[in-house]
XYZ file of C-alpha atoms in Angstrom:
659
model
C 47.989 -120.254 236.176
C 49.290 -116.920 237.477
C 52.374 -116.749 239.697
C 52.791 -113.945 242.241
C 56.033 -113.580 244.208
C 57.396 -111.223 246.852
C 60.974 -110.050 247.217
C 62.590 -112.444 249.670
C 63.018 -111.143 253.235
C 66.653 -111.290 254.297
C 67.118 -113.746 257.177
C 69.389 -111.392 259.096
C 66.998 -109.440 261.304
C 63.412 -109.025 262.459
C 60.434 -107.892 260.410
C 59.670 -104.178 260.480
C 56.959 -102.079 258.918
C 59.126 -101.386 255.868
C 58.924 -105.082 254.958
C 55.135 -105.024 254.995
C 55.007 -102.432 252.202
C 55.667 -105.395 249.887
C 54.057 -108.429 251.529
C 50.651 -107.067 252.542
C 49.806 -105.487 249.134
C 50.931 -108.701 247.413
C 48.695 -110.805 249.658
C 45.780 -108.406 249.061
C 46.392 -108.631 245.303
C 46.354 -112.443 245.354
C 43.154 -112.529 247.392
C 41.420 -110.205 244.924
C 42.591 -112.336 241.990
C 41.044 -115.370 243.662
C 37.835 -113.408 244.263
C 37.826 -112.932 240.497
C 38.107 -116.684 240.009
C 41.779 -116.686 238.923
C 44.088 -119.628 239.634
C 47.064 -118.163 241.482
C 50.228 -119.558 243.021
C 51.658 -117.252 245.721
C 55.255 -117.930 246.797
C 58.059 -116.411 248.802
C 60.905 -117.527 251.067
C 63.859 -116.451 253.157
C 66.991 -115.086 251.479
C 69.639 -117.026 253.392
C 73.059 -116.285 251.881
C 75.433 -113.326 251.556
C 78.075 -111.604 253.639
C 75.761 -109.708 256.040
C 74.494 -113.024 257.399
C 78.030 -114.384 257.777
C 79.200 -111.170 259.493
C 76.248 -111.129 261.878
C 76.630 -114.832 262.695
C 80.313 -114.330 263.502
C 79.448 -111.430 265.808
C 77.025 -113.657 267.694
C 79.404 -116.590 267.752
C 76.969 -118.894 265.934
C 76.873 -120.526 262.522
C 75.163 -118.787 259.558
C 72.613 -121.598 259.468
C 71.673 -121.063 263.110
C 71.142 -117.364 262.422
C 69.081 -118.104 259.317
C 66.976 -120.683 261.173
C 66.065 -118.072 263.770
C 64.901 -115.406 261.337
C 63.300 -117.859 258.901
C 61.018 -119.008 261.724
C 60.445 -115.404 262.807
C 59.216 -114.290 259.378
C 56.967 -117.322 259.042
C 55.402 -116.498 262.413
C 54.882 -112.816 261.519
C 53.336 -113.631 258.140
C 50.934 -116.068 259.795
C 49.900 -113.447 262.360
C 49.241 -110.896 259.599
C 47.274 -113.358 257.425
C 49.862 -113.202 254.628
C 49.253 -116.679 253.218
C 51.842 -118.084 250.816
C 51.217 -121.358 248.996
C 54.866 -122.126 249.660
C 57.445 -120.338 251.790
C 60.933 -121.681 251.147
C 64.534 -120.840 251.891
C 67.409 -120.302 249.494
C 69.859 -122.438 251.471
C 67.707 -125.528 250.851
C 69.045 -128.336 248.659
C 66.403 -127.737 245.989
C 67.533 -124.131 245.495
C 71.234 -125.046 245.444
C 70.471 -127.644 242.780
C 68.421 -125.274 240.597
C 71.000 -122.479 240.957
C 73.872 -124.737 239.907
C 71.850 -125.991 236.931
C 71.201 -122.426 235.725
C 74.810 -121.331 236.301
C 76.070 -124.347 234.335
C 73.677 -123.545 231.470
C 74.909 -119.946 231.361
C 78.523 -121.165 231.352
C 77.868 -123.675 228.558
C 76.288 -120.913 226.452
C 79.250 -118.583 226.968
C 77.479 -116.051 229.211
C 79.791 -116.660 232.185
C 83.546 -116.229 231.907
C 86.580 -116.165 234.198
C 88.609 -113.016 234.761
C 91.453 -112.063 237.093
C 90.535 -108.956 239.078
C 91.943 -106.898 241.928
C 90.016 -107.339 245.164
C 90.265 -105.702 248.566
C 92.425 -107.861 250.808
C 93.132 -107.406 254.534
C 96.764 -108.302 255.376
C 95.983 -108.390 259.106
C 93.024 -110.786 258.795
C 94.756 -112.593 255.909
C 91.622 -112.773 253.763
C 89.894 -111.293 250.727
C 87.052 -108.968 251.701
C 83.745 -109.587 249.907
C 80.846 -107.092 249.976
C 80.002 -106.073 253.551
C 83.447 -107.011 254.883
C 84.841 -103.900 253.216
C 84.041 -100.203 253.465
C 85.467 -97.325 251.470
C 84.655 -94.482 249.098
C 82.233 -94.709 246.173
C 84.165 -94.116 242.917
C 81.104 -92.413 241.376
C 79.876 -89.924 243.994
C 82.570 -89.887 246.694
C 80.265 -90.974 249.537
C 81.196 -93.546 252.165
C 80.055 -96.889 250.737
C 80.054 -100.587 251.479
C 81.692 -103.103 249.188
C 78.706 -103.942 246.989
C 76.615 -100.765 247.101
C 76.874 -97.019 247.629
C 74.233 -97.205 250.357
C 74.790 -93.675 251.725
C 75.236 -91.842 248.423
C 74.141 -92.479 244.850
C 72.712 -95.961 245.539
C 74.778 -97.472 242.751
C 75.644 -101.185 242.645
C 79.417 -101.622 243.068
C 81.353 -104.478 241.545
C 84.153 -106.173 243.542
C 87.327 -104.112 243.334
C 85.582 -100.825 242.416
C 85.542 -99.278 245.888
C 88.240 -96.691 246.678
C 90.305 -96.453 249.891
C 89.079 -99.866 251.114
C 89.111 -100.645 254.806
C 88.457 -103.963 256.556
C 85.169 -103.863 258.468
C 86.387 -106.583 260.835
C 89.612 -105.136 262.187
C 89.492 -101.591 260.777
C 92.849 -101.897 259.025
C 93.468 -100.397 255.567
C 93.035 -103.017 252.863
C 95.199 -103.548 249.802
C 94.259 -104.834 246.377
C 95.303 -108.327 245.320
C 94.551 -110.254 242.163
C 92.259 -113.274 242.158
C 90.257 -115.188 239.542
C 86.504 -114.643 239.650
C 83.584 -115.285 237.322
C 81.476 -112.746 235.472
C 78.016 -112.827 233.901
C 78.106 -111.150 230.480
C 75.385 -108.588 231.214
C 76.582 -106.306 228.402
C 75.472 -108.921 225.863
C 71.833 -108.325 226.883
C 71.566 -104.539 226.411
C 69.387 -104.618 223.277
C 67.212 -107.361 224.712
C 66.735 -105.442 227.977
C 65.761 -102.199 226.242
C 63.146 -103.998 224.153
C 61.862 -105.934 227.167
C 61.627 -102.841 229.367
C 60.089 -100.633 226.660
C 57.638 -103.037 225.040
C 56.990 -106.157 227.092
C 57.445 -105.738 230.834
C 54.459 -104.271 232.671
C 54.476 -102.823 236.162
C 54.651 -99.634 238.153
C 56.270 -96.645 236.473
C 58.807 -96.190 239.281
C 60.276 -99.635 238.521
C 60.211 -99.384 234.724
C 61.561 -95.836 234.447
C 64.387 -96.511 236.890
C 65.467 -99.662 235.058
C 65.279 -98.067 231.587
C 67.499 -95.210 232.727
C 70.149 -97.612 234.037
C 70.207 -99.633 230.810
C 70.414 -96.479 228.662
C 73.240 -95.100 230.757
C 75.514 -98.121 230.968
C 75.733 -101.824 231.630
C 78.740 -103.624 233.048
C 79.446 -107.326 233.222
C 78.533 -108.589 236.647
C 80.853 -110.446 239.031
C 78.831 -113.407 240.319
C 81.291 -115.174 242.656
C 82.433 -114.395 246.195
C 85.075 -115.534 248.696
C 82.781 -117.171 251.247
C 82.087 -120.621 252.645
C 78.370 -119.959 253.167
C 76.419 -120.044 249.913
C 75.808 -122.030 246.741
C 79.089 -123.532 245.563
C 80.307 -122.327 242.189
C 81.138 -125.313 239.938
C 84.718 -126.612 240.350
C 85.966 -123.582 242.324
C 86.512 -122.683 245.971
C 84.009 -119.853 245.596
C 80.275 -119.354 246.160
C 77.698 -117.788 243.893
C 76.821 -114.154 244.644
C 73.619 -113.934 246.696
C 71.846 -111.935 243.962
C 72.176 -114.943 241.675
C 70.717 -117.633 243.935
C 68.099 -115.432 245.666
C 65.863 -114.761 242.627
C 66.386 -118.334 241.417
C 64.470 -119.121 244.602
C 61.356 -117.972 242.735
C 61.839 -120.929 240.393
C 62.803 -123.527 242.991
C 59.981 -122.441 245.314
C 57.546 -122.789 242.404
C 58.817 -126.338 241.881
C 58.130 -127.177 245.519
C 54.725 -125.483 245.497
C 53.703 -127.422 242.401
C 54.579 -130.692 244.131
C 52.053 -129.752 246.800
C 49.421 -128.365 244.429
C 49.742 -130.947 241.661
C 50.757 -128.457 238.955
C 53.739 -128.358 236.577
C 56.327 -125.682 237.351
C 57.573 -125.719 233.746
C 54.162 -124.470 232.601
C 55.081 -121.256 234.431
C 58.844 -120.944 233.944
C 59.350 -122.708 230.599
C 56.227 -121.847 228.593
C 57.572 -119.283 226.134
C 59.068 -115.802 226.208
C 56.689 -114.087 228.667
C 54.847 -115.864 231.476
C 52.097 -114.598 233.785
C 54.518 -113.869 236.621
C 54.208 -110.764 238.811
C 57.010 -109.770 241.191
C 56.134 -107.515 244.154
C 59.311 -105.808 245.369
C 60.662 -102.771 247.202
C 62.005 -99.867 245.178
C 65.551 -100.542 246.442
C 65.842 -103.832 244.509
C 64.473 -102.708 241.142
C 67.935 -102.922 239.540
C 68.264 -106.594 240.397
C 64.749 -107.564 239.299
C 64.475 -105.540 236.104
C 68.037 -105.896 234.785
C 70.063 -108.773 236.284
C 67.175 -111.189 236.695
C 65.578 -111.007 233.211
C 69.030 -111.188 231.592
C 69.814 -114.367 233.552
C 66.449 -115.876 232.628
C 66.889 -115.005 228.958
C 70.389 -116.470 228.882
C 69.285 -119.725 230.531
C 66.156 -120.124 228.323
C 63.563 -119.508 231.020
C 60.332 -117.506 230.684
C 60.348 -113.831 231.609
C 58.119 -112.096 234.193
C 55.095 -110.214 232.921
C 55.134 -107.468 235.587
C 57.284 -105.927 238.321
C 55.353 -103.975 240.963
C 57.561 -101.740 243.123
C 56.298 -100.013 246.255
C 57.253 -96.556 247.397
C 59.508 -96.168 250.408
C 58.375 -95.980 254.045
C 58.706 -93.098 256.474
C 58.006 -93.215 260.201
C 56.410 -90.199 261.873
C 57.378 -88.100 258.849
C 61.066 -89.047 259.102
C 63.115 -91.238 256.792
C 62.859 -94.861 257.888
C 66.024 -95.720 259.834
C 66.676 -98.599 262.220
C 69.905 -97.005 263.458
C 68.205 -93.660 264.253
C 65.203 -95.287 265.906
C 62.605 -94.418 263.257
C 61.314 -97.949 262.943
C 58.227 -99.924 263.955
C 58.984 -103.579 264.673
C 56.090 -105.780 263.623
C 56.346 -108.326 266.430
C 57.933 -106.395 269.300
C 55.956 -103.174 268.791
C 52.729 -103.767 266.896
C 51.665 -107.352 267.611
C 52.838 -107.495 271.234
C 50.829 -104.328 271.914
C 47.730 -106.294 270.953
C 46.691 -104.369 267.827
C 44.560 -106.291 265.331
C 46.484 -107.407 262.209
C 43.711 -106.101 259.932
C 44.240 -102.533 261.141
C 47.798 -102.561 259.849
C 46.774 -104.284 256.606
C 44.182 -101.574 256.000
C 46.589 -98.751 256.888
C 49.283 -99.957 254.509
C 47.081 -100.421 251.438
C 44.713 -97.483 252.012
C 47.127 -94.727 253.037
C 48.465 -93.755 249.628
C 49.166 -94.962 246.086
C 51.336 -98.081 246.027
C 54.106 -96.226 244.168
C 54.257 -93.294 246.588
C 56.046 -93.089 249.930
C 54.011 -94.275 252.898
C 54.284 -92.452 256.200
C 53.452 -94.442 259.322
C 52.239 -92.337 262.232
C 50.656 -93.738 265.368
C 48.207 -90.787 265.495
C 47.157 -91.283 261.880
C 46.865 -95.002 262.563
C 44.442 -94.315 265.429
C 42.394 -91.885 263.326
C 42.107 -94.305 260.396
C 40.912 -97.090 262.675
C 38.519 -95.019 264.796
C 37.143 -92.739 262.076
C 37.209 -94.891 258.939
C 36.998 -98.512 260.047
C 34.808 -97.965 263.102
C 33.057 -94.645 262.432
C 32.096 -95.370 258.813
C 32.585 -99.020 257.795
C 31.969 -100.859 261.068
C 29.234 -98.509 262.188
C 27.102 -99.244 259.123
C 27.615 -103.012 259.216
C 26.899 -103.421 262.913
C 23.847 -101.083 262.959
C 22.234 -102.966 260.098
C 22.952 -106.481 261.318
C 22.088 -105.788 264.933
C 18.776 -104.108 264.047
C 17.822 -106.877 261.605
C 18.749 -109.662 264.041
C 16.950 -108.043 266.973
C 13.763 -107.207 265.104
C 13.456 -109.867 262.381
C 15.881 -112.775 262.735
C 15.566 -113.471 259.038
C 14.924 -111.051 256.186
C 13.288 -111.642 252.797
C 15.704 -110.184 250.254
C 13.699 -107.833 248.064
C 16.541 -105.610 246.773
C 16.102 -102.459 244.662
C 17.850 -102.165 241.270
C 19.381 -98.861 242.404
C 21.259 -100.661 245.179
C 22.514 -103.377 242.831
C 23.654 -100.755 240.306
C 25.594 -98.954 243.045
C 27.262 -102.235 244.079
C 28.073 -103.083 240.433
C 29.865 -99.750 239.952
C 32.042 -100.406 242.994
C 32.818 -103.913 241.753
C 33.901 -102.523 238.371
C 36.048 -99.872 240.088
C 37.797 -102.557 242.154
C 38.496 -104.686 239.071
C 39.915 -101.749 237.120
C 42.052 -100.496 240.020
C 43.447 -103.986 240.579
C 44.791 -104.054 237.011
C 47.082 -101.105 237.825
C 47.838 -102.143 241.454
C 46.033 -99.130 242.926
C 44.998 -100.581 246.255
C 44.134 -97.206 247.773
C 41.528 -96.700 245.034
C 40.050 -100.090 245.931
C 39.810 -99.127 249.612
C 38.357 -95.735 248.709
C 35.727 -97.478 246.571
C 34.419 -99.784 249.310
C 34.642 -97.029 251.931
C 32.489 -94.801 249.683
C 29.983 -97.645 249.499
C 29.959 -97.827 253.313
C 29.358 -94.063 253.455
C 26.455 -94.468 251.042
C 25.107 -97.289 253.226
C 25.189 -95.086 256.329
C 23.351 -92.314 254.491
C 20.780 -94.769 253.107
C 20.118 -96.362 256.515
C 19.908 -93.003 258.273
C 17.543 -91.518 255.680
C 15.156 -94.516 255.729
C 14.916 -94.544 259.559
C 13.977 -98.220 259.977
C 13.660 -97.721 263.759
C 10.610 -95.564 263.010
C 9.337 -97.610 260.051
C 9.075 -100.767 262.128
C 6.405 -99.090 264.240
C 4.219 -98.149 261.262
C 5.114 -100.353 258.254
C 6.938 -103.583 259.102
C 6.932 -104.767 255.459
C 8.590 -101.565 254.220
C 11.063 -101.770 257.086
C 12.013 -105.286 255.971
C 12.538 -104.017 252.397
C 14.868 -101.296 253.687
C 16.793 -103.889 255.680
C 17.065 -106.151 252.619
C 18.747 -103.345 250.705
C 21.040 -102.562 253.644
C 21.969 -106.240 254.116
C 22.835 -106.519 250.403
C 25.173 -103.553 250.868
C 26.693 -105.270 253.923
C 27.206 -108.473 251.947
C 28.933 -106.536 249.151
C 31.162 -104.712 251.652
C 32.222 -107.960 253.306
C 33.206 -109.442 249.933
C 34.901 -106.291 248.649
C 36.919 -105.706 251.842
C 37.751 -109.351 252.557
C 41.155 -109.354 250.778
C 42.224 -106.326 252.836
C 40.820 -107.379 256.238
C 40.264 -111.150 256.091
C 39.974 -111.928 259.818
C 37.516 -109.150 260.588
C 35.341 -109.791 257.558
C 35.169 -113.546 258.224
C 34.030 -112.858 261.787
C 31.192 -110.594 260.608
C 30.257 -112.870 257.670
C 29.292 -115.624 260.115
C 26.288 -113.486 261.079
C 24.718 -113.892 257.623
C 26.226 -117.343 256.903
C 28.440 -115.989 254.100
C 31.397 -118.230 253.175
C 34.020 -115.638 252.247
C 36.798 -118.166 251.639
C 34.889 -119.571 248.677
C 33.136 -116.383 247.576
C 33.529 -114.711 244.186
C 33.310 -110.994 243.549
C 30.106 -111.381 241.509
C 28.444 -112.834 244.624
C 28.153 -109.239 245.819
C 25.337 -108.889 243.248
C 23.719 -112.246 243.973
C 20.445 -111.792 245.856
C 19.402 -114.612 248.190
C 15.760 -115.392 248.804
C 16.125 -115.075 252.565
C 19.013 -114.139 254.853
C 18.995 -115.676 258.323
C 20.902 -113.689 260.919
C 22.847 -114.721 263.962
C 23.793 -112.384 266.784
C 26.306 -109.962 265.208
C 29.781 -109.336 266.561
C 31.333 -105.875 266.731
C 33.677 -105.716 263.703
C 36.416 -103.515 265.194
C 37.651 -102.395 268.604
C 38.449 -98.752 269.235
C 42.106 -97.719 269.574
C 42.457 -95.693 272.754
C 44.565 -92.557 273.191
C 46.473 -94.122 276.091
C 47.621 -97.003 273.881
C 48.862 -94.618 271.201
C 50.626 -92.434 273.772
C 52.428 -95.536 275.036
C 53.535 -96.505 271.509
C 54.774 -92.965 270.882
C 56.651 -93.025 274.178
C 58.378 -96.273 273.193
C 59.388 -94.789 269.854
C 60.654 -91.523 271.321
C 62.714 -93.450 273.871
C 64.196 -95.524 271.048
C 65.030 -92.376 269.085
C 66.529 -90.703 272.167
C 68.757 -93.709 272.849
C 69.852 -93.815 269.225
C 70.707 -90.103 269.231
C 72.750 -90.421 272.395
C 74.250 -93.727 271.339
C 73.263 -95.282 274.619
C 71.590 -98.520 275.505
C 68.691 -98.715 277.890
C 69.920 -99.334 281.422
C 68.105 -102.092 283.271
C 68.673 -102.340 287.024
C 68.800 -105.791 288.587
C 68.175 -106.867 292.153
C 70.991 -108.376 294.247
C 68.895 -111.557 294.291
C 69.222 -111.760 290.511
C 73.008 -111.476 290.725
C 73.044 -114.185 293.394
C 71.535 -116.600 290.867
C 74.730 -116.415 288.789
C 77.276 -119.119 289.609
C 80.587 -117.504 288.585
C 83.791 -119.360 289.416
C 87.455 -119.012 288.604
C 88.452 -121.622 286.056
C 91.787 -122.670 284.584
C 92.148 -123.196 280.831
C 93.882 -126.526 280.285
C 93.366 -126.884 276.539
C 92.509 -124.533 273.649
C 92.060 -125.137 269.915
C 90.453 -123.478 266.901
C 87.078 -124.619 265.586
C 87.194 -125.571 261.927
C 85.282 -123.174 259.698
C 85.193 -120.338 262.239
C 87.546 -117.386 262.355
C 86.264 -116.230 265.727
C 85.632 -119.289 267.914
C 87.917 -121.420 270.089
C 87.088 -124.688 271.839
C 88.353 -124.583 275.414
C 88.617 -127.177 278.156
C 88.367 -125.398 281.508
C 88.922 -126.822 284.993
C 86.277 -125.226 287.280
C 87.313 -127.085 290.427
C 84.992 -130.077 290.563
C 84.956 -130.903 286.837
C 86.379 -129.970 283.455
C 83.965 -128.122 281.166
C 84.028 -127.735 277.371
C 83.388 -124.067 276.536
C 83.219 -122.305 273.173
C 84.479 -118.706 273.283
C 84.584 -116.004 270.593
C 88.146 -114.896 271.372
C 90.161 -116.338 268.469
C 90.763 -112.902 266.935
C 92.468 -111.700 270.121
C 94.230 -114.774 271.503
C 96.262 -117.623 270.081
C 95.188 -121.015 271.519
C 98.668 -121.828 272.830
C 98.807 -118.556 274.828
C 95.647 -119.377 276.754
C 96.696 -122.625 278.392
C 97.206 -122.095 282.141
C 95.277 -118.803 282.348
C 92.814 -118.237 285.187
C 89.493 -116.793 283.976
C 86.023 -116.151 285.459
C 83.430 -118.611 284.137
C 79.635 -118.366 284.301
C 78.898 -121.988 285.165
C 75.108 -122.190 285.402
C 74.262 -120.895 281.933
C 72.181 -123.155 279.677
C 74.290 -125.271 277.276
C 74.391 -124.064 273.667
C 75.772 -125.357 270.378
C 78.086 -123.063 268.416
C 79.257 -124.276 264.994
C 78.063 -127.720 266.057
C 80.202 -127.758 269.233
C 78.459 -127.863 272.615
C 79.400 -125.109 275.072
C 78.709 -125.632 278.795
C 79.715 -122.310 280.249
C 80.689 -118.753 279.385
C 84.090 -117.060 279.762
C 83.676 -113.460 280.979
C 85.543 -110.809 278.995
C 85.495 -107.087 278.191
C 84.531 -105.837 274.729
C 87.133 -103.299 273.547
C 86.485 -101.996 270.023
C 84.846 -105.277 269.098
C 87.684 -107.398 270.517
C 87.444 -109.662 273.565
C 89.842 -108.924 276.461
C 89.881 -111.589 279.179
C 89.410 -110.769 282.870
C 91.969 -112.328 285.231
C 92.456 -112.418 289.035
C 95.103 -110.024 290.396
C 96.932 -112.996 291.927
C 96.710 -116.778 291.907
C 93.533 -118.118 293.536
C 92.282 -121.707 293.907
C 90.524 -123.128 290.869
C 86.768 -123.196 291.492
C 86.757 -120.084 293.739
C 83.373 -118.327 293.584
C 83.104 -114.730 292.385
C 80.849 -112.714 294.727
C-alpha cells in the first residue's frame, strides 16, 4: 500500500490560497493513483502545538485547546468544500500522537541520540520567564536581519536554535531579554550526516527544489537540534518540566495518523512504517518546510528504526496579483471568506492551482487570470465540446451504438500514456494540458464532421460520428475527474458512467450502446462584475494594510441601545491557574454578583482591584475561558497591548446604567 501525506496545516489561523498549493495537488495525485488501480492511504491532520498557538490563545484570552478546536474544525470544513478527501484527518494534540511521540523520543534517548545540555536562553526579567521561539525577537547571527526566536523569517530563512538569536527582546512586554542557563535536550543530528548525504543523493526521490535545497544544507553544516521548550502546551518530555519541540511531534503525526487510519481501513500501519529501510511514502509539502522534512525527519526515523519516505514533493511559492504573498500587506486570498463565500465552484480553484504552472514553480493567483481560465479553457474548450456532443446526441438519438474508430482510440491512448508519465514526476500542469488538448481535438473533430448536417442526409454516419465524440467525452471525464471531481461526476450521470469506481483504462473501453440522459451544463461562466467585486475587496484590504487602519463600521443608535452596560464593583479577584493573562473576578452589578474572566493580569494585581468601580457589559453571551465561565465583560482601553480599566470620575451607585 502507498501512503501519501500533506504537511500539516497549523491550527492558528484560517486557510488561504497558499495552503492549497499543497493540499489540492496531493488530492489530485491520490485520485490519479486510484484511477490507476493503486491502493493508497491519504492522511493529514492539524498541527496543534508550538508557541504561536500559545501566544495567539493568550491574546484572545482563551486556552490553546479552544483555539486549536476552532481552526481544526475550520480546516476540515474547507477541505470538505474543496473535495480534498483524506482517509484520516487527525490532530497532533490527540492522545494517540502524544503516546507515539513519547515512544519515539524514549527510543532515541535509549539509543544515545538524545542528550541533556545546559544552554543559555533568552529570559525576560519583567515577565519572569524563559522565552521560547515566537516569544522572543532579535537579530539573526548569520545575516543580521530582524528574526524571531526559531527562524530568520525576514532574512536568510535559516533555522535558529534556542539561544542563538542576538539582542533578544521579549515579544510580550517589549523589554530587553537577558541570557540565563537552563538544561535542555538535544537530538544528535550531527551523527546522521553521512546517512543523510547518502539518502538525499541516492535514495530519496522528489522534486529537485526539495532535494537540492536539503543537500546544500547537509553539505554546508549540521548542528545538533534542541528538541525541548519551556511551555505547558505540548507533548511532555519524559521526566522533565518541558515539552517536546513542535517539529518533533508534528511529523510523528504522520505515523500516529496512519495507525488510526489503519484501524478504520483494516490495514497494518507497521507494514508502512516498519517494513524496511525505504517505504512507499510520499510527503507533499511547501518549500518553506523542506529542511524539516528532508533533514530532521529522516534522521529521527533512522535513529528510531522506522522506515524512510520514498519521496518528498515540494511546491513552489504563491504570489497574489503578481506580488509576494503576504497576509500582513493584504496580498492574500482567504479560501472561505473570499472564494467560497463568493459562490465560486471549488473545481475552478482546483483546476487553476494544478494547471497554472509546474508544481515546482511559483504560482501567481490573479482574479483576471482566474476568470479567463474558467471562461476560455473550462467553458470555451472543455465544457463546450462535452455539452455540444451530449446535448446533440440526447436530443436526436437518446442512445447511440458505439462504433468507434481506431484513430480515436489511439488518440485517447496517447493522452492516457502522457498522464501516467507526467504523474510519475508530479507534473500536474502537463496532465491538464494533455486532457485539454484532447478536448481541443474533440471540438475540431465535431466541427469538421458537422453532425447537424449529416443527420439530415445520413443518420447512420451521424451516429458513427457521435459514437466517436462520446468516446472522447468519456475519456475526458475520466482523465479530468481527479482535478474536477464534482463537475465531472455531474456530467458523467448523463452517460451512466460511475467515475468513483472507474479505472484509467476504461477510457479505452468501448460499450455496445450508450444511453443518454438530459445533459447538464458542466460549468457556469464567471462574470466581469463578480471579478471586479473580488478585486475591490482585495484592493481595500491592501489599502487598509498600507495605512495600518481597520475598516470602520458605523452602527445605528438602536444597536448601541441593545448593549446593557452597568457600573459594577469588583469584590473579589484572583489569578486563574495556568494562565498568565487571565483573572477571575466577582463583580457586584447591583442586582446580583457576576463571575467574570478578564485578560488584565499583566496590568493589575488581584489585590489592587478589589473595590474598584468598572463598566461591565452585562448582556453578552456567557463564555468559558481556561475552563472558567465568564458572564460579562469588563470594558477597558488597549494601550500598547495592555489593558487599562475605565472608571467613573466620581463614586456612582453600583448597577448604574451607562448611556
